[in-house]
């Protein structure tokens, strides 16, 4: 249980880190918020981070933030099978400010439930992003809307165009369910 802290729930500044099977920003039941004062998980720089099977909800800042402008660039981040912005069961919103916001190279976001956040489910900037098999804006079954402010927003940067970010993939299992969001499902700018 990593909740109720004044700053970030977890702040990473090094290399080769894993964050697995935690409740970040909620009570022990996973049903109500006990917010961290900033981001749930904040990766301030480095490489090779695995974030998997966590509940990251109810935080005052972003659920997972990395590669924020002005900090050390981030590379090789895998965000897999997390619940971000809902309760433990994926049936009701426990909003973060945004779900995932990041700038980096070699980012994989796969198999997550990203719903109920006040802002975007995902905000992507950088090179070589792979966003597949996520549920964004709906419940864990993909049947009921639990809206984010927007689904996925892809923005170009000085160093990267939007054509290096893949949403979905070649196989049916790679597709995302992006539904029920208040703004655009996918917005690409730049």
C-alpha angles and dihedrals in degrees: 000000000000105000144121096038121147094231130021121338090228125006118191123196102160144059136278100020132160127197109192137172102350136141105229117185099000139087120263091270091058088225103099135038125259096173129214108223095240132009123347091225120010118187105195096185144313135081147278106037125167117196111181143162096358131139104227108177143127096036122147091228132034120319093232121005127177142160092025111185112269093031131092111288117257127225136185105015119168117195107184136171098347130145109226122183102002137078121275093273095048092237104113139025123267095173129216116194087256132348106233124352119176152147119205150099125271100019122168121190109180138163098356132142105226109176143126097038120143094230131025122333089222130009110190130192126161142039134318103009121169115195112179145148095011130139108224120182099002140078124276091271092051092236107099127051118246096169130213117204085256135351114232124346117192117192130183120233135200089269102035140044126213092250093081094065118089120201110191121346148222099298126065090239089061094064122109125223103227107175143134098026120147094230132029119330090221124005119186118188130175 
